[in-house]
Coordinates of N, CA and C in Angstrom, one line a residue:
M1010 N 3.5 -4.7 -30.2 CA 3.7 -3.9 -29.0 C 2.6 -4.2 -28.0
V1011 N 3.0 -4.4 -26.7 CA 2.0 -4.7 -25.6 C 1.3 -3.4 -25.2
Q1012 N 0.0 -3.4 -25.2 CA -0.8 -2.2 -24.8 C -0.6 -2.1 -23.3
T1013 N -0.3 -0.9 -22.9 CA -0.2 -0.6 -21.4 C -1.1 0.5 -21.0
D1014 N -1.4 0.6 -19.7 CA -2.1 1.7 -19.2 C -1.5 2.1 -17.9
I1015 N -2.2 3.1 -17.2 CA -1.6 3.6 -16.0 C -1.5 2.6 -14.9
N1016 N -2.3 1.5 -15.0 CA -2.3 0.4 -14.0 C -1.3 -0.7 -14.3
T1017 N -0.6 -0.6 -15.5 CA 0.4 -1.6 -15.8 C 1.6 -1.5 -15.0
P1018 N 2.0 -2.5 -14.2 CA 3.1 -2.5 -13.4 C 4.4 -2.3 -14.1
S1019 N 5.4 -1.8 -13.5 CA 6.8 -1.7 -14.1 C 7.3 -3.1 -14.3
R1020 N 8.4 -3.2 -15.1 CA 9.0 -4.5 -15.3 C 9.6 -5.0 -14.0
S1021 N 10.2 -4.2 -13.2 CA 10.7 -4.6 -12.0 C 9.6 -5.2 -11.1
Y1022 N 8.5 -4.5 -11.0 CA 7.4 -5.0 -10.2 C 6.9 -6.4 -10.7
A1023 N 6.7 -6.5 -12.1 CA 6.2 -7.7 -12.7 C 7.2 -8.9 -12.4
D1024 N 8.5 -8.6 -12.3 CA 9.4 -9.7 -12.0 C 9.3 -10.2 -10.6
K1025 N 8.9 -9.4 -9.7 CA 8.8 -9.8 -8.3 C 7.4 -10.3 -7.9
E1026 N 6.4 -9.9 -8.7 CA 5.0 -10.2 -8.3 C 4.7 -11.7 -8.0
P1027 N 5.2 -12.6 -8.8 CA 4.9 -14.0 -8.5 C 5.4 -14.4 -7.1
D1028 N 6.5 -13.9 -6.7 CA 7.0 -14.2 -5.3 C 6.2 -13.5 -4.3
W1029 N 5.7 -12.3 -4.6 CA 4.9 -11.6 -3.6 C 3.5 -12.3 -3.4
K1030 N 3.0 -12.9 -4.5 CA 1.7 -13.6 -4.4 C 1.9 -14.8 -3.5
L1031 N 3.0 -15.5 -3.5 CA 3.2 -16.6 -2.6 C 3.3 -16.1 -1.2
I1032 N 4.0 -15.0 -1.0 CA 4.1 -14.4 0.4 C 2.7 -14.1 0.9
E1033 N 1.9 -13.4 0.1 CA 0.5 -13.0 0.5 C -0.3 -14.2 0.8
T1034 N -0.2 -15.3 0.1 CA -0.9 -16.5 0.3 C -0.5 -17.2 1.6
L1035 N 0.8 -17.2 1.8 CA 1.3 -17.8 3.1 C 0.8 -17.0 4.3
L1036 N 0.8 -15.7 4.2 CA 0.3 -14.8 5.3 C -1.2 -15.0 5.5
G1037 N -1.9 -15.4 4.5 CA -3.3 -15.7 4.6 C -3.7 -17.0 5.3
G1038 N -2.7 -17.8 5.5 CA -2.9 -19.1 6.2 C -3.6 -20.2 5.4
T1039 N -4.2 -21.1 6.2 CA -4.8 -22.3 5.5 C -5.9 -21.9 4.6
R1040 N -6.7 -21.0 4.9 CA -7.8 -20.6 4.0 C -7.3 -20.1 2.7
A1041 N -6.3 -19.2 2.7 CA -5.7 -18.7 1.5 C -5.0 -19.7 0.7
M1042 N -4.3 -20.7 1.3 CA -3.7 -21.8 0.5 C -4.7 -22.7 -0.1
R1043 N -5.8 -22.9 0.6 CA -6.9 -23.8 0.0 C -7.5 -23.0 -1.2
K1044 N -7.7 -21.7 -1.1 CA -8.3 -20.9 -2.1 C -7.4 -20.9 -3.4
A1045 N -6.0 -20.9 -3.1 CA -5.1 -21.0 -4.3 C -5.1 -22.3 -4.9
A1046 N -5.5 -23.3 -4.2 CA -5.7 -24.7 -4.7 C -4.5 -25.2 -5.5
R1047 N -4.7 -25.5 -6.8 CA -3.7 -26.1 -7.6 C -2.4 -25.3 -7.8
T1048 N -2.5 -24.0 -7.5 CA -1.3 -23.2 -7.7 C -0.2 -23.7 -6.8
Y1049 N -0.5 -24.0 -5.5 CA 0.5 -24.5 -4.6 C 0.3 -25.9 -4.1
L1050 N -0.8 -26.5 -4.5 CA -1.1 -27.9 -4.1 C -1.6 -28.6 -5.4
P1051 N -0.6 -29.1 -6.2 CA -1.0 -29.6 -7.5 C -1.9 -30.9 -7.4
Q1052 N -2.7 -31.1 -8.4 CA -3.5 -32.3 -8.5 C -2.7 -33.4 -9.2
E1053 N -2.6 -34.6 -8.6 CA -1.9 -35.7 -9.1 C -2.5 -36.2 -10.5
P1054 N -1.6 -36.7 -11.4 CA -2.1 -37.1 -12.7 C -3.3 -38.1 -12.7
A1055 N -3.3 -39.1 -11.7 CA -4.4 -40.1 -11.7 C -5.5 -39.7 -10.7
E1056 N -5.4 -38.5 -10.1 CA -6.4 -38.1 -9.1 C -7.6 -37.4 -9.7
D1057 N -8.8 -37.9 -9.4 CA -10.0 -37.3 -10.0 C -10.3 -36.1 -9.2
D1058 N -11.2 -35.2 -9.7 CA -11.5 -34.0 -9.1 C -12.1 -34.1 -7.7
A1059 N -12.9 -35.1 -7.5 CA -13.5 -35.3 -6.2 C -12.5 -35.7 -5.1
S1060 N -11.6 -36.5 -5.5 CA -10.5 -36.9 -4.6 C -9.6 -35.8 -4.3
Y1061 N -9.3 -35.0 -5.3 CA -8.4 -33.8 -5.1 C -9.1 -32.8 -4.1
R1062 N -10.4 -32.5 -4.4 CA -11.1 -31.6 -3.5 C -11.1 -32.1 -2.1
N1063 N -11.3 -33.4 -1.9 CA -11.3 -33.9 -0.5 C -10.0 -33.8 0.1
R1064 N -8.9 -34.0 -0.6 CA -7.5 -33.8 -0.1 C -7.3 -32.4 0.2
L1065 N -7.7 -31.5 -0.7 CA -7.5 -30.1 -0.5 C -8.2 -29.6 0.8
E1066 N -9.4 -30.0 1.1 CA -10.1 -29.6 2.2 C -9.6 -30.2 3.5
R1067 N -8.8 -31.2 3.4 CA -8.1 -31.8 4.6 C -6.7 -31.2 4.9
S1068 N -6.2 -30.5 3.9 CA -4.8 -30.0 4.0 C -4.8 -28.8 4.9
V1069 N -3.8 -28.7 5.8 CA -3.7 -27.6 6.7 C -2.3 -27.1 6.6
L1070 N -2.2 -25.8 6.6 CA -0.9 -25.1 6.5 C -0.2 -24.9 7.8
F1071 N 0.9 -25.5 8.0 CA 1.7 -25.2 9.2 C 2.5 -23.9 8.9
N1072 N 2.1 -22.8 9.4 CA 2.6 -21.5 9.0 C 3.9 -21.1 9.7
A1073 N 4.9 -21.9 9.4 CA 6.2 -21.6 10.0 C 6.7 -20.2 9.5
F1074 N 6.4 -19.9 8.3 CA 6.8 -18.6 7.7 C 6.3 -17.4 8.5
K1075 N 4.9 -17.4 8.7 CA 4.3 -16.3 9.4 C 4.8 -16.3 10.9
S1076 N 5.0 -17.4 11.5 CA 5.5 -17.4 12.9 C 6.9 -16.9 13.0
T1077 N 7.7 -17.3 12.1 CA 9.1 -16.7 12.1 C 9.1 -15.2 11.8
L1078 N 8.3 -14.8 10.8 CA 8.2 -13.4 10.5 C 7.8 -12.6 11.7
T1079 N 6.8 -13.0 12.4 CA 6.3 -12.3 13.5 C 7.3 -12.2 14.6
S1080 N 8.1 -13.3 14.8 CA 9.1 -13.3 15.9 C 10.2 -12.4 15.5
M1081 N 10.7 -12.4 14.3 CA 11.8 -11.6 13.9 C 11.5 -10.1 13.8
A1082 N 10.3 -9.8 13.4 CA 9.8 -8.4 13.3 C 9.7 -7.7 14.6
G1083 N 9.4 -8.5 15.7 CA 9.2 -7.9 17.0 C 10.5 -7.7 17.8
K1084 N 11.6 -8.3 17.4 CA 12.8 -8.2 18.2 C 13.4 -6.8 18.3
P1085 N 13.4 -6.0 17.2 CA 14.0 -4.6 17.3 C 13.1 -3.7 18.1
F1086 N 11.9 -4.1 18.4 CA 10.9 -3.2 19.1 C 10.5 -3.6 20.5
K1087 N 11.4 -4.3 21.1 CA 11.2 -4.7 22.5 C 11.2 -3.4 23.4
K1088 N 11.9 -2.4 22.9 CA 11.9 -1.1 23.6 C 11.2 -0.1 22.7
Q1089 N 10.5 0.8 23.3 CA 9.8 1.8 22.5 C 10.7 2.7 21.7
V1090 N 10.3 3.1 20.5 CA 11.1 4.0 19.7 C 10.9 5.4 20.3
T1091 N 12.0 6.1 20.4 CA 12.0 7.5 20.9 C 12.7 8.4 20.0
L1092 N 12.4 9.7 20.0 CA 13.0 10.7 19.2 C 14.2 11.2 19.9
K1093 N 15.4 11.0 19.3 CA 16.6 11.5 20.0 C 16.7 13.0 20.1
D1094 N 16.3 13.7 19.0 CA 16.2 15.1 18.9 C 15.1 15.6 18.1
P1095 N 13.9 15.8 18.6 CA 12.7 16.1 17.9 C 12.9 17.3 17.0
G1096 N 13.7 18.3 17.4 CA 13.9 19.5 16.6 C 12.7 20.5 16.9
L1097 N 11.6 20.2 16.3 CA 10.4 21.0 16.4 C 9.5 20.4 17.5
P1098 N 8.9 21.2 18.4 CA 8.1 20.7 19.5 C 7.0 19.8 19.0
Q1099 N 6.3 20.2 17.9 CA 5.2 19.4 17.5 C 5.5 18.0 17.0
L1100 N 6.8 17.7 16.7 CA 7.2 16.4 16.2 C 7.0 15.4 17.4
E1101 N 7.3 15.8 18.6 CA 7.0 14.9 19.7 C 5.6 14.5 19.8
D1102 N 4.7 15.5 19.6 CA 3.2 15.2 19.6 C 2.9 14.3 18.5
Y1103 N 3.4 14.5 17.3 CA 3.2 13.7 16.1 C 3.5 12.2 16.4
S1104 N 4.6 12.0 17.2 CA 5.1 10.7 17.4 C 4.2 9.7 18.1
Y1105 N 3.2 10.3 18.8 CA 2.2 9.5 19.5 C 1.1 9.1 18.6
D1106 N 1.0 9.7 17.4 CA 0.0 9.3 16.4 C 0.5 9.6 15.1
V1107 N 1.5 8.9 14.6 CA 2.2 9.3 13.4 C 1.3 9.1 12.1
D1108 N 0.3 8.3 12.1 CA -0.4 8.0 10.9 C -1.9 8.6 11.0
M1109 N -2.2 9.3 12.1 CA -3.5 9.8 12.3 C -4.5 8.7 12.4
R1110 N -4.1 7.5 12.8 CA -5.0 6.4 13.0 C -4.8 5.8 14.4
G1111 N -4.1 6.6 15.3 CA -3.9 6.2 16.6 C -2.7 5.3 16.9
N1112 N -1.8 5.2 15.8 CA -0.6 4.4 16.0 C 0.6 5.2 16.3
N1113 N 1.3 4.9 17.4 CA 2.5 5.7 17.7 C 3.7 5.2 16.8
V1114 N 4.8 5.9 16.9 CA 5.9 5.6 16.0 C 6.4 4.2 16.2
T1115 N 6.4 3.6 17.4 CA 6.8 2.2 17.6 C 5.9 1.2 16.8
V1116 N 4.6 1.4 17.0 CA 3.7 0.5 16.3 C 3.8 0.6 14.8
F1117 N 3.9 1.9 14.3 CA 4.0 2.1 12.9 C 5.3 1.5 12.3
A1118 N 6.4 1.7 13.0 CA 7.7 1.2 12.6 C 7.7 -0.3 12.6
H1119 N 7.1 -0.9 13.6 CA 7.0 -2.4 13.6 C 6.3 -2.9 12.4
K1120 N 5.2 -2.3 12.0 CA 4.4 -2.7 10.9 C 5.2 -2.6 9.6
C1121 N 6.0 -1.5 9.4 CA 6.8 -1.3 8.2 C 7.9 -2.3 8.2
F1122 N 8.5 -2.6 9.3 CA 9.6 -3.5 9.4 C 9.2 -5.0 9.0
R1123 N 8.0 -5.3 9.5 CA 7.4 -6.6 9.2 C 7.2 -6.8 7.7
S1124 N 6.6 -5.7 7.1 CA 6.4 -5.7 5.7 C 7.7 -5.8 4.9
L1125 N 8.7 -5.1 5.4 CA 10.0 -5.2 4.8 C 10.6 -6.6 4.8
L1126 N 10.5 -7.3 5.9 CA 11.0 -8.6 6.0 C 10.2 -9.6 5.1
A1127 N 8.9 -9.4 5.0 CA 8.1 -10.3 4.2 C 8.4 -10.1 2.7
Y1128 N 8.4 -8.8 2.2 CA 8.4 -8.6 0.8 C 9.8 -8.1 0.2
G1129 N 10.7 -7.8 1.1 CA 12.0 -7.4 0.7 C 12.1 -5.9 0.5
S1130 N 11.0 -5.2 0.5 CA 11.0 -3.7 0.4 C 9.7 -3.2 1.0
T1131 N 9.7 -1.9 1.4 CA 8.5 -1.3 1.9 C 8.6 0.2 1.7
H1132 N 7.5 0.9 1.8 CA 7.5 2.4 1.5 C 6.7 3.1 2.5
I1133 N 7.1 4.4 2.7 CA 6.4 5.3 3.6 C 6.2 6.6 2.8
L1134 N 4.9 7.0 2.8 CA 4.5 8.2 2.1 C 4.1 9.2 3.2
I1135 N 4.7 10.4 3.1 CA 4.3 11.5 4.0 C 3.3 12.3 3.3
D1136 N 2.1 12.3 3.9 CA 0.9 12.9 3.2 C 0.4 14.1 4.1
Y1137 N -0.5 14.8 3.5 CA -1.1 16.0 4.2 C -2.5 16.2 3.8
P1138 N -3.4 16.4 4.7 CA -4.9 16.5 4.3 C -5.1 17.7 3.4
V1139 N -6.1 17.5 2.6 CA -6.6 18.6 1.7 C -7.3 19.7 2.5
V1140 N -6.8 20.9 2.4 CA -7.4 22.0 3.1 C -8.0 23.0 2.1
P1141 N -9.1 23.7 2.5 CA -9.7 24.6 1.5 C -8.7 25.7 1.0
E1142 N -9.0 26.1 -0.2 CA -8.1 27.2 -0.8 C -8.1 28.4 0.1
K1143 N -7.0 29.1 0.0 CA -6.7 30.3 0.8 C -6.7 30.1 2.3
S1144 N -6.6 28.9 2.7 CA -6.5 28.6 4.2 C -5.1 29.1 4.7
T1145 N -5.1 29.7 5.8 CA -3.8 30.1 6.4 C -3.3 28.9 7.3
L1146 N -2.1 29.1 7.7 CA -1.5 28.0 8.6 C -2.3 27.9 9.8
A1147 N -2.8 29.0 10.4 CA -3.6 28.9 11.6 C -5.0 28.2 11.3
D1148 N -5.5 28.4 10.1 CA -6.7 27.7 9.7 C -6.5 26.2 9.7
A1149 N -5.4 25.9 9.0 CA -5.1 24.4 8.9 C -4.9 23.8 10.2
R1150 N -4.2 24.4 11.1 CA -4.0 23.9 12.4 C -5.3 23.7 13.2
A1151 N -6.2 24.7 13.0 CA -7.5 24.7 13.7 C -8.3 23.5 13.2
M1152 N -8.1 23.1 11.9 CA -8.8 21.9 11.4 C -8.2 20.6 11.8
G1153 N -7.0 20.7 12.4 CA -6.2 19.5 12.8 C -5.4 18.9 11.6
A1154 N -5.2 19.7 10.6 CA -4.4 19.3 9.5 C -2.9 19.3 9.8
R1155 N -2.3 18.3 9.5 CA -0.8 18.2 9.8 C -0.3 17.0 9.0
P1156 N 1.1 17.0 8.8 CA 1.7 15.8 8.0 C 1.4 14.5 8.8
Y1157 N 1.3 13.4 8.0 CA 1.1 12.1 8.7 C 1.7 11.1 7.8
F1158 N 2.1 9.9 8.4 CA 2.7 8.8 7.6 C 1.7 7.9 7.1
V1159 N 1.9 7.4 5.9 CA 1.1 6.3 5.3 C 2.0 5.2 4.9
H1160 N 1.8 4.0 5.4 CA 2.6 2.8 5.0 C 2.1 2.2 3.8
L1161 N 3.0 2.0 2.8 CA 2.6 1.3 1.5 C 3.5 0.1 1.4
D1162 N 2.9 -1.1 1.4 CA 3.7 -2.3 1.2 C 4.2 -2.4 -0.2
A1163 N 5.1 -3.3 -0.5 CA 5.7 -3.4 -1.8 C 4.7 -3.6 -2.9
T1164 N 3.6 -4.3 -2.6 CA 2.6 -4.6 -3.7 C 1.8 -3.4 -4.1
R1165 N 1.8 -2.3 -3.3 CA 1.0 -1.1 -3.6 C 1.7 -0.2 -4.6
V1166 N 3.0 -0.1 -4.6 CA 3.8 0.8 -5.5 C 4.1 0.1 -6.8
I1167 N 3.4 0.4 -7.8 CA 3.5 -0.4 -9.1 C 4.5 0.2 -10.1
G1168 N 5.0 1.4 -9.7 CA 6.0 2.0 -10.6 C 6.6 3.3 -10.1
A1169 N 7.8 3.6 -10.5 CA 8.4 4.8 -10.0 C 9.5 5.2 -11.0
R1170 N 9.8 6.5 -11.1 CA 10.8 7.0 -12.0 C 11.8 7.9 -11.1
V1171 N 13.0 7.6 -11.4 CA 14.1 8.2 -10.6 C 15.1 8.9 -11.5
V1172 N 15.5 10.1 -11.2 CA 16.6 10.8 -11.8 C 17.7 11.1 -10.8
Y1173 N 18.9 11.3 -11.2 CA 20.0 11.6 -10.3 C 20.5 13.0 -10.5
E1174 N 20.5 13.7 -9.4 CA 21.0 15.1 -9.4 C 22.1 15.2 -8.4
G1175 N 23.3 15.5 -8.9 CA 24.5 15.5 -8.0 C 24.8 14.2 -7.3
G1176 N 24.4 13.1 -8.0 CA 24.7 11.8 -7.5 C 23.6 11.3 -6.5
M1177 N 22.6 12.1 -6.3 CA 21.5 11.8 -5.4 C 20.2 11.3 -6.1
P1178 N 19.6 10.2 -5.8 CA 18.4 9.8 -6.5 C 17.2 10.7 -6.1
I1179 N 16.5 11.2 -7.1 CA 15.3 12.0 -6.9 C 14.1 11.4 -7.6
L1180 N 13.0 11.2 -6.8 CA 11.8 10.6 -7.4 C 11.1 11.7 -8.2
T1181 N 10.8 11.4 -9.4 CA 10.0 12.3 -10.2 C 8.6 11.8 -10.5
M1182 N 8.3 10.5 -10.2 CA 7.0 10.0 -10.5 C 6.8 8.7 -9.7
V1183 N 5.7 8.5 -9.0 CA 5.4 7.3 -8.3 C 3.9 6.9 -8.6
R1184 N 3.7 5.6 -8.9 CA 2.3 5.2 -9.1 C 1.9 4.2 -8.0
I1185 N 0.8 4.5 -7.4 CA 0.3 3.8 -6.2 C -1.1 3.2 -6.5
R1186 N -1.3 1.9 -6.2 CA -2.6 1.3 -6.4 C -3.4 1.6 -5.1
E1187 N -4.6 2.0 -5.3 CA -5.5 2.3 -4.2 C -6.9 1.7 -4.5
T1188 N -7.9 1.9 -3.6 CA -9.3 1.6 -3.9 C -10.1 2.8 -3.4
Y1189 N -11.2 3.0 -4.1 CA -12.1 4.1 -3.7 C -13.5 3.4 -3.5
T1190 N -14.3 4.0 -2.6 CA -15.6 3.3 -2.2 C -16.7 4.2 -2.8
V1191 N -17.7 3.5 -3.4 CA -18.9 4.1 -3.9 C -20.0 3.6 -2.9
E1192 N -20.6 4.6 -2.2 CA -21.7 4.3 -1.3 C -23.0 3.9 -2.0
Q1193 N -23.6 2.8 -1.5 CA -24.9 2.3 -2.1 C -26.0 2.6 -1.1
P1194 N -27.2 2.9 -1.6 CA -28.4 3.2 -0.8 C -28.7 2.0 0.2
D1195 N -28.4 0.8 -0.2 CA -28.7 -0.3 0.7 C -27.6 -0.6 1.7
G1196 N -26.5 0.2 1.7 CA -25.4 0.0 2.6 C -24.4 -1.0 2.2
N1197 N -24.6 -1.7 1.1 CA -23.6 -2.6 0.5 C -22.6 -1.8 -0.4
D1198 N -21.8 -1.0 0.2 CA -20.8 -0.1 -0.5 C -19.9 -1.0 -1.3
Q1199 N -19.5 -0.5 -2.5 CA -18.6 -1.2 -3.4 C -17.3 -0.5 -3.5
D1200 N -16.2 -1.3 -3.5 CA -14.8 -0.8 -3.7 C -14.4 -1.0 -5.1
F1201 N -13.7 0.0 -5.7 CA -13.2 -0.1 -7.0 C -11.7 0.4 -7.0
P1202 N -11.0 -0.1 -8.0 CA -9.5 0.2 -8.1 C -9.3 1.6 -8.6
Q1203 N -8.2 2.2 -8.1 CA -7.8 3.5 -8.7 C -6.3 3.5 -8.5
V1204 N -5.6 4.4 -9.3 CA -4.2 4.6 -9.2 C -3.9 6.1 -9.0
R1205 N -3.1 6.3 -8.0 CA -2.7 7.7 -7.7 C -1.3 7.9 -8.2
V1206 N -1.1 8.9 -9.0 CA 0.2 9.2 -9.6 C 0.8 10.5 -9.0
L1207 N 1.9 10.3 -8.3 CA 2.5 11.5 -7.7 C 3.6 12.1 -8.5
Y1208 N 3.6 13.4 -8.7 CA 4.7 14.1 -9.3 C 5.2 15.2 -8.3
P1209 N 6.3 15.7 -8.5 CA 6.8 16.8 -7.6 C 5.8 18.0 -7.7
G1210 N 5.1 18.3 -6.6 CA 4.2 19.4 -6.5 C 2.8 19.1 -7.0
R1211 N 2.4 17.9 -7.5 CA 1.1 17.7 -7.9 C 0.8 16.2 -7.9
Y1212 N -0.5 15.8 -8.1 CA -0.8 14.4 -8.2 C -2.1 14.2 -9.1
E1213 N -2.3 13.0 -9.6 CA -3.4 12.7 -10.4 C -4.1 11.4 -9.9
I1214 N -5.4 11.4 -10.0 CA -6.2 10.2 -9.6 C -6.7 9.6 -10.9
W1215 N -6.4 8.3 -11.2 CA -6.9 7.6 -12.4 C -7.8 6.5 -11.9
R1216 N -9.0 6.3 -12.6 CA -9.9 5.3 -12.4 C -10.3 4.6 -13.7
Q1217 N -10.8 3.4 -13.5 CA -11.1 2.6 -14.7 C -12.6 2.7 -15.0
E1218 N -12.9 3.0 -16.2 CA -14.3 3.2 -16.6 C -15.0 1.8 -16.6
A1219 N -16.1 1.7 -16.0 CA -16.8 0.4 -15.8 C -17.1 -0.3 -17.2
K1220 N -17.6 0.5 -18.2 CA -18.0 -0.2 -19.4 C -16.8 -0.4 -20.4
R1221 N -16.0 0.6 -20.5 CA -14.9 0.5 -21.6 C -13.6 -0.1 -21.0
K1222 N -13.5 -0.3 -19.7 CA -12.3 -0.8 -19.1 C -11.1 0.1 -19.3
K1223 N -11.4 1.3 -19.7 CA -10.3 2.3 -20.0 C -10.0 3.1 -18.8
W1224 N -8.7 3.4 -18.5 CA -8.3 4.2 -17.4 C -8.3 5.7 -17.8
T1225 N -9.0 6.5 -17.0 CA -9.0 7.9 -17.3 C -8.8 8.7 -16.0
I1226 N -8.4 10.0 -16.2 CA -8.1 10.8 -15.0 C -9.5 11.2 -14.4
A1227 N -9.6 10.9 -13.1 CA -10.8 11.3 -12.3 C -10.6 12.6 -11.5
G1228 N -9.4 13.0 -11.4 CA -9.1 14.2 -10.6 C -7.6 14.5 -10.6
R1229 N -7.3 15.7 -10.4 CA -5.9 16.1 -10.3 C -5.8 17.3 -9.4
R1230 N -4.6 17.5 -8.7 CA -4.5 18.6 -7.8 C -3.0 19.0 -7.7
R1231 N -2.8 20.2 -7.5 CA -1.4 20.7 -7.2 C -1.3 20.8 -5.7
N1232 N -0.2 20.3 -5.2 CA 0.1 20.3 -3.8 C 0.4 21.8 -3.4
R1233 N -0.2 22.2 -2.3 CA -0.1 23.6 -1.9 C 0.0 23.7 -0.3
K1234 N 1.0 24.4 0.1 CA 1.2 24.6 1.5 C 0.2 25.7 2.0
A1235 N -0.2 25.5 3.2 CA -1.1 26.6 3.8 C -0.2 27.8 4.0
T1236 N -0.7 29.0 3.6 CA 0.0 30.2 3.7 C 0.2 30.6 5.2
S1237 N 1.2 31.3 5.5 CA 1.5 31.7 6.9 C 0.5 32.8 7.3
I1238 N 0.4 33.1 8.6 CA -0.5 34.1 9.1 C -0.1 35.5 8.6

């Protein structure tokens, strides 16, 4: 039996991963293709290493894929995206900065659509900042806490579990690859992998132990709505 851990992709993900690696390399341009070397530019049987390296360094990628992708992704967004019926007044305000990174709904939707065209699927997570325990809704609003969108391309979501209730698909678990940063005194901060596992009403953070290479839970939290005034 193959040993698995929380970072092991689902079978569906593993089937698509080789194609996604090609897409990522193409989007990286000439530098990425040269770095991939023999993966996409094989060495000829009678070609010695020095000759191959010389040919590799002279090879340039004509990135028709990236050019076509950019052109197609921009077509639906020649006009700004607008909310037909915001419903709640604050939704109109949210639309000017849907991800709390300064991107309005048009910019965010364009990014998601481009990722969809490239990888064949894409994901949007609706997240909410962590607020102190016993915070009221007024407290949360005073802190600027509000729902926001997070774009996750296909390579980030390594597994999901779905059940059907009344014919409708319901997500019961999602595994997302992330990174966390460890600050260093000299300023050369280091990034390490982690996996966030979402369940209805709660989530877990898993990180890999540096020495044992074992994945363990580094934190867990139940999702909680701010109480009303």
